Each structure stands twice: as C-alpha cells, then as structure tokens.
Short mmCIF file of C-alpha atoms in Angstrom, two decimals:
data_model
loop_
_atom_site.label_atom_id
_atom_site.label_comp_id
_atom_site.label_asym_id
_atom_site.label_seq_id
_atom_site.Cartn_x
_atom_site.Cartn_y
_atom_site.Cartn_z
CA MET X 1 31.43 -8.61 -43.10
CA ALA X 2 32.16 -5.33 -41.36
CA ILE X 3 29.68 -3.11 -39.53
CA ASP X 4 30.34 0.43 -38.32
CA LEU X 5 28.00 2.70 -36.38
CA TRP X 6 28.17 6.47 -36.76
CA ILE X 7 26.30 9.37 -35.17
CA THR X 8 25.34 12.44 -37.22
CA ASP X 9 23.33 15.54 -36.42
CA ARG X 10 20.06 16.26 -38.23
CA ASN X 11 22.04 17.85 -41.09
CA LEU X 12 23.99 14.59 -41.55
CA VAL X 13 27.24 16.00 -40.13
CA VAL X 14 29.27 13.23 -38.45
CA GLN X 15 29.70 13.91 -34.74
CA GLY X 16 32.77 11.85 -33.90
CA ASP X 17 34.57 8.57 -34.42
CA PRO X 18 32.67 5.32 -35.10
CA LEU X 19 30.97 4.07 -31.93
CA ALA X 20 33.13 1.64 -29.96
CA GLY X 21 32.08 -1.13 -27.60
CA TRP X 22 28.71 -1.86 -29.22
CA ARG X 23 26.82 -5.17 -29.16
CA ASP X 24 23.35 -6.70 -29.67
CA LEU X 25 22.55 -4.68 -32.79
CA THR X 26 19.18 -5.15 -34.48
CA ALA X 27 18.28 -3.05 -37.52
CA GLN X 28 15.04 -3.94 -39.29
CA GLN X 29 13.78 -2.45 -42.54
CA HIS X 30 10.01 -2.51 -43.14
CA HIS X 31 7.94 -2.38 -46.33
CA ARG X 32 5.99 0.93 -46.48
CA GLU X 33 6.75 1.64 -42.80
CA PRO X 34 9.59 3.25 -40.85
CA GLY X 35 12.37 0.91 -39.81
CA SER X 36 13.27 0.03 -36.23
CA GLY X 37 16.47 -0.81 -34.42
CA THR X 38 18.26 -1.13 -31.08
CA VAL X 39 21.89 -1.35 -30.03
CA THR X 40 23.65 -1.62 -26.67
CA LEU X 41 26.77 0.48 -26.09
CA THR X 42 29.39 0.84 -23.41
CA ALA X 43 28.71 4.26 -21.89
CA TYR X 44 32.10 5.80 -22.59
CA PRO X 45 32.10 9.61 -22.17
CA ASP X 46 32.81 10.23 -25.85
CA VAL X 47 29.94 7.91 -26.81
CA MET X 48 27.49 9.56 -24.42
CA ALA X 49 28.46 12.97 -25.77
CA GLN X 50 27.22 11.92 -29.21
CA LEU X 51 23.92 10.39 -28.05
CA GLN X 52 22.02 13.67 -27.98
CA PRO X 53 18.40 14.53 -28.88
CA GLY X 54 17.93 15.21 -32.59
CA ASN X 55 20.97 13.20 -33.66
CA ARG X 56 20.82 10.21 -35.99
CA LEU X 57 22.37 6.74 -35.96
CA VAL X 58 23.83 5.36 -39.18
CA VAL X 59 24.44 1.62 -39.65
CA VAL X 60 27.13 0.95 -42.28
CA ARG X 61 27.52 -2.62 -43.51
CA ASP X 62 30.39 -3.37 -45.90
CA ARG X 63 30.81 0.35 -46.63
CA GLN X 64 27.14 0.66 -47.62
CA ILE X 65 24.52 2.39 -45.46
CA TRP X 66 22.12 -0.31 -44.28
CA MET X 67 19.81 1.96 -42.30
CA ALA X 68 19.96 5.52 -41.00
CA GLY X 69 17.64 7.72 -39.02
CA PRO X 70 16.83 9.56 -35.79
CA MET X 71 17.33 8.10 -32.33
CA GLU X 72 13.93 7.80 -30.65
CA ILE X 73 15.51 6.86 -27.31
CA PRO X 74 19.09 8.15 -27.44
CA GLN X 75 19.96 7.23 -23.85
CA ASP X 76 18.60 4.32 -21.82
CA TYR X 77 21.42 4.09 -19.27
CA GLU X 78 22.05 1.33 -16.70
CA TRP X 79 24.71 0.60 -14.10
CA ASP X 80 24.69 -1.51 -10.94
CA LEU X 81 27.28 -2.38 -8.36
CA GLU X 82 26.94 -6.16 -8.58
CA SER X 83 27.54 -6.44 -12.32
CA ASN X 84 30.61 -4.20 -12.09
CA THR X 85 30.03 -2.92 -15.62
CA GLU X 86 32.04 0.30 -15.48
CA PRO X 87 31.15 2.81 -16.82
CA GLY X 88 27.70 1.23 -17.38
CA THR X 89 25.76 0.49 -20.55
CA VAL X 90 23.38 2.55 -22.65
CA THR X 91 20.74 1.16 -25.01
CA VAL X 92 19.71 3.22 -28.04
CA ASN X 93 16.43 2.84 -29.92
CA PHE X 94 16.48 4.26 -33.43
CA THR X 95 14.43 4.28 -36.62
CA ASP X 96 15.03 5.32 -40.22
CA ASP X 97 14.36 8.69 -41.81
CA LEU X 98 10.94 7.59 -43.06
CA ALA X 99 9.81 8.20 -39.46
CA LEU X 100 10.41 11.92 -40.07
CA VAL X 101 8.04 11.78 -43.04
CA ALA X 102 5.53 9.90 -40.87
CA GLY X 103 5.58 12.81 -38.43
CA ARG X 104 3.68 15.10 -40.82
CA LEU X 105 -0.03 15.63 -41.52
CA THR X 106 -1.48 16.50 -44.92
CA TYR X 107 -2.31 20.21 -44.84
CA PRO X 108 -5.43 21.17 -46.86
CA GLU X 109 -3.42 24.17 -48.07
CA PRO X 110 0.24 23.15 -47.77
CA ALA X 111 1.53 26.53 -49.01
CA LYS X 112 0.01 28.24 -45.95
CA THR X 113 1.01 28.10 -42.30
CA TRP X 114 -1.28 26.34 -39.83
CA ASN X 115 -2.72 29.60 -38.51
CA ALA X 116 -3.55 30.74 -42.05
CA GLN X 117 -5.48 27.62 -43.12
CA ASN X 118 -8.96 28.22 -44.56
CA PRO X 119 -11.46 27.94 -41.68
CA ALA X 120 -14.07 26.24 -43.88
CA ALA X 121 -14.52 22.68 -42.65
CA ASP X 122 -14.86 21.20 -46.14
CA VAL X 123 -11.52 22.39 -47.57
CA THR X 124 -9.50 19.39 -48.73
CA ARG X 125 -6.36 18.75 -50.75
CA LYS X 126 -7.16 17.08 -54.06
CA LEU X 127 -4.50 15.49 -56.24
CA ALA X 128 -4.67 13.52 -59.48
CA GLY X 129 -2.15 11.84 -61.77
CA LEU X 130 0.08 8.78 -61.77
CA GLY X 131 0.33 7.11 -58.36
CA GLY X 132 4.07 7.71 -57.99
CA ALA X 133 3.71 11.38 -58.88
CA ILE X 134 0.93 11.87 -56.31
CA ILE X 135 3.09 10.30 -53.58
CA ARG X 136 6.05 12.49 -54.49
CA GLN X 137 3.89 15.60 -54.47
CA LEU X 138 2.40 14.75 -51.06
CA VAL X 139 5.87 14.34 -49.55
CA ASN X 140 7.35 17.33 -51.38
CA GLU X 141 4.71 19.83 -50.25
CA ASN X 142 4.39 18.57 -46.66
CA CYS X 143 8.01 17.94 -45.69
CA GLY X 144 10.20 18.16 -48.80
CA PRO X 145 11.95 21.02 -50.60
CA ALA X 146 8.61 22.62 -51.59
CA ALA X 147 7.23 22.61 -48.03
CA LEU X 148 7.13 25.60 -45.71
CA ALA X 149 10.58 26.16 -44.15
CA ALA X 150 9.41 25.11 -40.68
CA ARG X 151 8.03 21.82 -42.03
CA ARG X 152 10.98 20.75 -44.21
CA ILE X 153 13.05 17.76 -43.20
CA PRO X 154 16.72 18.83 -43.31
CA ARG X 155 18.65 17.40 -46.27
CA LEU X 156 15.57 15.63 -47.69
CA VAL X 157 15.39 15.45 -51.50
CA LEU X 158 13.18 13.54 -53.91
CA ALA X 159 14.57 10.85 -56.18
CA PRO X 160 13.77 11.37 -59.88
CA ASP X 161 10.21 10.56 -60.86
CA SER X 162 10.21 7.03 -62.29
CA GLY X 163 6.70 7.29 -63.75
CA ALA X 164 5.50 4.51 -61.45
CA GLY X 165 1.85 3.73 -60.85
CA THR X 166 -1.42 4.18 -62.68
CA THR X 167 -3.74 7.18 -62.98
CA ARG X 168 -5.40 7.85 -59.63
CA SER X 169 -6.93 10.63 -57.55
CA LEU X 170 -6.72 11.45 -53.86
CA THR X 171 -8.66 13.67 -51.48
CA THR X 172 -7.00 14.22 -48.12
CA ARG X 173 -7.37 16.52 -45.14
CA LEU X 174 -5.25 16.51 -42.00
CA GLU X 175 -4.50 12.80 -42.02
CA PRO X 176 -1.12 11.24 -41.26
CA LEU X 177 1.05 11.72 -44.32
CA LEU X 178 2.02 8.05 -44.59
CA ASP X 179 -1.65 7.02 -44.44
CA ALA X 180 -2.35 9.19 -47.48
CA VAL X 181 0.75 7.82 -49.23
CA ARG X 182 -0.33 4.21 -48.58
CA THR X 183 -3.79 4.98 -49.98
CA ILE X 184 -2.09 5.42 -53.35
CA ALA X 185 0.80 2.96 -52.93
CA VAL X 186 -1.17 -0.15 -51.95
CA PRO X 187 -3.56 -0.37 -54.97
CA ASP X 188 -0.68 0.35 -57.34
CA ASN X 189 1.68 -2.04 -55.49
CA LEU X 190 4.32 0.65 -55.11
CA GLY X 191 7.19 0.72 -52.66
CA PHE X 192 8.58 3.84 -51.04
CA GLY X 193 11.20 4.75 -48.49
CA THR X 194 14.23 6.84 -47.59
CA ARG X 195 17.94 6.25 -48.08
CA GLN X 196 20.93 8.31 -47.03
CA ILE X 197 23.07 8.94 -50.08
CA GLY X 198 26.12 11.07 -49.33
CA ASP X 199 24.96 14.17 -47.49
CA GLN X 200 21.32 13.85 -48.53
CA ILE X 201 18.26 11.86 -47.45
CA GLN X 202 16.57 10.65 -50.61
CA PHE X 203 12.86 9.78 -50.67
CA GLU X 204 12.03 7.40 -53.50
CA VAL X 205 8.98 5.71 -54.97
CA TYR X 206 9.62 2.50 -56.87
CA GLU X 207 7.92 -0.44 -58.51
CA PRO X 208 8.86 -3.71 -56.77
CA ARG X 209 10.28 -6.38 -59.05
CA ASP X 210 9.07 -9.89 -59.83
CA LEU X 211 12.08 -12.02 -58.87
CA THR X 212 10.26 -15.34 -58.51
CA THR X 213 12.56 -17.05 -61.02
CA THR X 214 15.83 -15.80 -59.53
CA ALA X 215 15.18 -15.23 -55.80
CA ARG X 216 14.07 -18.59 -54.42
CA PHE X 217 14.09 -19.96 -50.87
CA SER X 218 13.82 -23.55 -49.66
CA ALA X 219 15.11 -25.87 -46.96
CA GLY X 220 17.20 -27.62 -49.60
CA LEU X 221 18.92 -24.38 -50.55
CA GLY X 222 19.67 -23.72 -46.89
CA ASN X 223 17.99 -20.31 -46.85
CA LEU X 224 14.51 -21.11 -45.45
CA ARG X 225 14.27 -20.97 -41.65
CA ARG X 226 10.57 -21.01 -40.69
CA VAL X 227 7.04 -21.27 -42.11
CA LYS X 228 3.75 -20.31 -40.43
CA PHE X 229 0.24 -20.05 -41.86
CA ARG X 230 -3.29 -19.33 -40.66
CA LEU X 231 -6.78 -19.33 -42.24
CA ALA X 232 -9.88 -17.61 -40.80
CA ALA X 233 -13.17 -16.06 -41.94
CA PRO X 234 -13.38 -12.57 -43.48
CA THR X 235 -14.42 -9.66 -41.28
CA ALA X 236 -16.37 -8.18 -44.21
CA THR X 237 -17.36 -9.41 -47.66
CA SER X 238 -19.15 -6.24 -48.86
CA GLU X 239 -17.88 -2.73 -48.18
CA LEU X 240 -20.85 -0.33 -48.14
CA VAL X 241 -19.17 2.99 -48.95
CA MET X 242 -21.07 6.19 -48.10
CA GLY X 243 -19.67 9.35 -49.65
CA GLY X 244 -20.82 12.73 -50.85
CA GLU X 245 -21.78 15.62 -48.61
CA ASP X 246 -22.84 15.18 -45.01
CA PRO X 247 -26.43 16.48 -44.65
CA ALA X 248 -25.56 17.73 -41.17
CA GLN X 249 -23.09 20.15 -42.74
CA GLN X 250 -25.63 21.65 -45.17
CA THR X 251 -26.92 25.03 -44.05
CA GLY X 252 -27.68 26.92 -47.26
CA GLU X 253 -31.24 27.53 -48.37
CA GLY X 254 -32.59 25.49 -51.22
CA GLU X 255 -30.01 22.73 -50.84
CA PRO X 256 -31.22 19.15 -51.38
CA ALA X 257 -32.09 17.30 -48.19
CA ASN X 258 -29.59 14.57 -48.92
CA GLN X 259 -26.46 14.54 -51.08
CA ARG X 260 -25.16 11.15 -50.01
CA ILE X 261 -23.64 8.80 -52.60
CA TYR X 262 -23.67 5.05 -52.03
CA THR X 263 -21.33 2.50 -53.59
CA GLU X 264 -21.04 -1.19 -52.74
CA VAL X 265 -17.69 -2.89 -53.24
CA PRO X 266 -18.05 -6.68 -52.89
CA SER X 267 -15.17 -9.11 -52.52
CA GLY X 268 -16.96 -12.23 -53.70
CA ALA X 269 -15.76 -14.08 -50.61
CA ASP X 270 -19.35 -14.64 -49.44
CA ALA X 271 -19.62 -17.39 -52.04
CA ASP X 272 -17.17 -19.44 -49.96
CA TRP X 273 -17.99 -18.05 -46.51
CA TYR X 274 -21.08 -15.90 -45.76
CA ARG X 275 -22.14 -12.29 -46.27
CA VAL X 276 -20.72 -9.74 -43.83
CA GLU X 277 -21.42 -6.04 -44.41
CA LYS X 278 -19.30 -3.13 -43.22
CA LEU X 279 -19.99 0.60 -43.49
CA VAL X 280 -17.15 2.77 -44.81
CA GLN X 281 -17.53 6.52 -44.24
CA ALA X 282 -16.06 8.63 -47.03
CA SER X 283 -17.66 12.03 -46.54
CA GLY X 284 -16.62 14.66 -49.05
CA LYS X 285 -15.65 12.10 -51.67
CA THR X 286 -17.50 11.15 -54.85
CA ASP X 287 -17.13 8.31 -57.32
CA ASP X 288 -16.50 10.65 -60.24
CA ASP X 289 -12.83 9.63 -60.19
CA GLY X 290 -13.42 6.26 -58.59
CA GLU X 291 -12.56 7.49 -55.09
CA LEU X 292 -15.45 5.68 -53.36
CA THR X 293 -14.56 2.44 -55.11
CA GLN X 294 -10.93 2.95 -54.11
CA GLU X 295 -11.99 3.41 -50.46
CA GLY X 296 -13.90 0.12 -50.65
CA VAL X 297 -10.98 -1.72 -52.21
CA LEU X 298 -8.65 -0.44 -49.49
CA ALA X 299 -11.11 -1.57 -46.81
CA LEU X 300 -11.26 -5.04 -48.32
CA GLY X 301 -7.50 -5.23 -47.93
CA ASN X 302 -8.09 -5.36 -44.18
CA ASP X 303 -11.34 -7.35 -44.22
CA ASN X 304 -10.66 -10.12 -46.75
CA PRO X 305 -10.59 -13.75 -45.58
CA GLN X 306 -8.04 -13.83 -42.81
CA ALA X 307 -5.35 -15.84 -44.53
CA SER X 308 -1.77 -15.21 -43.54
CA LEU X 309 1.40 -16.90 -44.60
CA GLU X 310 4.72 -15.95 -43.04
CA THR X 311 8.10 -17.37 -43.88
CA GLU X 312 11.48 -16.42 -42.49
CA THR X 313 14.59 -16.71 -44.60
CA VAL X 314 18.31 -16.22 -44.07
CA ASP X 315 21.10 -14.80 -46.26
CA THR X 316 23.46 -17.12 -48.10
CA ASP X 317 26.38 -16.41 -50.41
CA ASP X 318 24.12 -17.03 -53.42
CA LEU X 319 21.18 -14.87 -52.33
CA LYS X 320 21.61 -11.74 -50.22
CA ALA X 321 19.20 -9.06 -49.07
CA GLY X 322 19.98 -5.64 -50.48
CA ARG X 323 22.17 -7.10 -53.22
CA ASP X 324 19.78 -9.57 -54.88
CA TYR X 325 16.38 -8.44 -53.58
CA ARG X 326 14.85 -5.58 -51.60
CA LEU X 327 11.69 -4.67 -49.71
CA GLY X 328 8.53 -5.15 -51.76
CA ASP X 329 10.07 -7.51 -54.32
CA ARG X 330 8.11 -10.69 -55.05
CA VAL X 331 10.14 -13.85 -54.44
CA ALA X 332 9.44 -17.60 -54.41
CA VAL X 333 9.41 -19.95 -51.43
CA VAL X 334 9.37 -23.76 -51.77
CA LEU X 335 7.59 -25.06 -48.68
CA PRO X 336 8.40 -28.39 -46.99
CA THR X 337 5.18 -29.81 -48.51
CA GLY X 338 6.54 -29.23 -52.01
CA LEU X 339 4.15 -26.35 -52.71
CA THR X 340 5.81 -23.25 -54.19
CA ILE X 341 4.31 -19.91 -53.17
CA THR X 342 5.23 -16.41 -54.25
CA ASP X 343 4.86 -13.38 -52.03
CA VAL X 344 6.33 -10.03 -51.09
CA VAL X 345 9.36 -9.28 -48.90
CA ARG X 346 7.81 -7.45 -45.92
CA SER X 347 10.86 -6.84 -43.73
CA ILE X 348 14.62 -7.43 -43.67
CA GLN X 349 16.50 -7.59 -40.38
CA LEU X 350 20.21 -7.32 -39.61
CA ASN X 351 21.47 -8.79 -36.31
CA ALA X 352 25.04 -8.57 -35.02
CA ASP X 353 26.55 -9.42 -31.64
CA GLY X 354 29.43 -6.96 -31.96
CA ALA X 355 31.92 -5.35 -34.29
CA ASP X 356 34.11 -8.46 -34.32
CA GLN X 357 31.32 -11.04 -33.98
CA GLY X 358 29.08 -12.79 -36.46
CA GLU X 359 26.02 -11.32 -38.13
CA THR X 360 22.81 -12.68 -39.63
CA VAL X 361 20.33 -11.20 -42.09
CA THR X 362 16.79 -12.57 -42.22
CA ALA X 363 13.78 -11.62 -44.33
CA VAL X 364 10.07 -12.06 -43.62
CA ILE X 365 8.19 -13.00 -46.76
CA GLY X 366 4.40 -12.92 -46.73
CA ASN X 367 1.98 -11.27 -44.37
CA SER X 368 1.85 -12.09 -40.67
CA ASP X 369 -1.01 -9.66 -40.00
CA SER X 370 -3.86 -11.86 -41.25
CA THR X 371 -4.83 -9.35 -43.94
CA THR X 372 -4.08 -10.50 -47.44
CA SER X 373 -5.40 -11.18 -50.93
CA ALA X 374 -7.69 -13.82 -52.37
CA SER X 375 -4.76 -15.46 -54.16
CA LEU X 376 -2.99 -16.09 -50.87
CA VAL X 377 -6.19 -17.45 -49.33
CA SER X 378 -6.20 -20.03 -52.10
CA THR X 379 -2.53 -20.80 -51.47
CA VAL X 380 -3.09 -21.32 -47.76
CA ARG X 381 -6.06 -23.60 -48.47
CA ASP X 382 -3.91 -25.63 -50.85
CA LEU X 383 -1.15 -25.83 -48.27
CA ALA X 384 -3.58 -26.97 -45.55
CA TYR X 385 -5.01 -29.59 -47.92
CA ARG X 386 -1.57 -30.96 -48.76
CA LEU X 387 -0.62 -31.16 -45.10
CA GLY X 388 -3.85 -33.07 -44.48
CA GLN X 389 -3.06 -35.49 -47.29
CA MET X 390 0.42 -36.08 -45.86
CA GLU X 391 -1.09 -36.78 -42.43
CA ALA X 392 -3.60 -39.20 -43.91
CA ARG X 393 -0.88 -41.10 -45.75
CA GLY X 394 1.19 -41.19 -42.57
#
C-alpha cells in the first residue's frame, strides 16, 4: 500500500510536491457527518509554506483519494531543545469537504442576500419531492452552483440525481444545512457526502446497499477486532408534537385564539418499559404533508430504548473498505456468542505510521451513541440473554 499527502488551495490547485517526513496519520470517514483527521509533519520550510489558511489536505491511498478537505488547524508547531528535533514538528488537523457544506445555514429565500431577506418572522423555505432531490436542492441553493456567488463552495458540483428516497416535504428556516439534510436522509436511510474527483468536489446522495450476504465479519475470518453493547431505558416513549401557528405571533383582528395542532407519535416501547412523554415544538409546521409525524419519528430516533451495539473490524485481503463496502452499507457481524447481527457502517478509519510504514483500516459497525432502532434493541436483548446462558452453563 502507498499513501501520499498533497496540499491544494481552495480551488484544488496543487501547491507543491507531496509532503515529506509525515507520520502518525489518522483519516476517519463518518456516515452523514464531516470526516476528521490528523497528521504530524517535520516542519521543513517547503512544508510550512504549503500549510496556509484556506488550503486543503488530500490523502491519496493506492492512487485513489481516500479523503480530502480543508485544514482546520494548519499549523500546530512544536520544538524544544532537549528533544533536538530540528527543525521541529507541526501537527495538522483536517476534515473533508462536507465540513464546508456544514458551514452553511438554510436561507428562507436563498436567491436573496442576507440583507435582502424578508423581514417577516414566519417566512420559511418549503420543499417537496423525493428525499434525494430535496437534499440536492438544499445543497445546490445554499452552497452549490445555484447559490449566490458569495455562498458557493469553489469547485463544488452535484452528482447526477439517482432518484433516491421517497416522497417527503421539508420546512426549514435558518437552521444548519446538514441538520436539514439529515431530517430527510435519516427517515429514507440515505447516505450523502463529498468526494474529490479530478478538479471538482462532488456532492452525492446515495442509497446504501444491503451487503449482509457478501460483507461479513467474524473472529474466525480474522476481521473482527472488538464488540461492545449496552441496554438502557428509553428517554421518551411518546413524542407529543405541537405544531401550527404560535398564538403569541398572532396580531391580526378576527384571528382564532389558538391555531395549535397536536399530534402524538408513540414508539410502543412503553409496553416493555413505561410511559415517558416528551414535548416536541414544531411551530409553523402542519401535518398536511406529514411534517408533524416526521418530527415525532425523528425525535424517537434519539429517545428510543437506549440500546447500542458497536463492533470494530479490520481490513483483510478478502474484504476491504472502499472496495467492497462503504459508509452506510449494511453488513453482517458474527459475534463470539454465535449470534449474527446486521447493522450499518458508521465510520471507516485509516491509520499509518509513515510513508514507508504499515497501515491499518478499521470500520465501526453499529451505533455507539445509545440511540438506535427497536430491531437493535431486540438484538442486544438476545445477545445479553445468550451471554447469560453461557455464564450459567459455565
């Protein structure tokens, strides 16, 4: 395996030769989130000259771009007399280009500058259509080719529309762009991200694949490194969604005293646990297009029974990240108990000690954030039961 590190400017123009004297590289891709990475470099003058604000770091693995994006901390320099590390070292923190998308808000009127926005407090941006098309439109009009010139991300283009997702609607106003994108992506189980292809940054929306019959991990196959699970009570079993108009905003004569709309979205988990209610504010939204129900479903994603299952895998010759599976794909893991679970690839991390040293690629499968679906709760319960049975037999 060969890894090269390059620096480009924001227009993807290469700034010099590949970086020399690097070590301790970590480059982690995340599902529906910007990536993260660090690398330590020898602070040669020609290296320092490239590590400038606004420039990007590109990680190339086997002639393919693994990750590319802006440097968040381009220079974290250190030198001391005792270590005698002439000319010192510099650590770089970088991310991928999805972080540039994350830096935008959803304008109520994206065709207008900030100073020209409608002063009315209830102006929102409303979109409807297939989930993938809504996501593409959000990105296009807030930071893509259709955005105002000052808001465009240089060299950003949209991948062709794949027709992904189901029919949905979205109402948004001045929220982080990626939050609005996830509102559509999560219910439709869509993946999205950026990739540098040639001299362009391509934003794509895709449907993750079911690879449970071909991408399998186990201790016996030599590609399963660690398993961790946890089970806890839900933080809410019924989302009480309150939408419609806010009475405090009503000033016109003859208006009804109350235009609130109430929708309850239950999870059914109270049958196993106990009832816990949570209020979800969704002012300005109605259930005409199912928006209130969608808000409740999204809230349940965070409040469901707190089951988490995290496994860590490693690349082998037979099964490699990027080649055989990618972020968001559903794969199978055979646990030491014999139970087979299927879950989503949440992150993929590349580690390398240096240009001429070894490298490892690991993937985290499952959710380590204790927020997951009822099916995984059942899996974790089954796993805990089997472990208990093994203990009893022992």
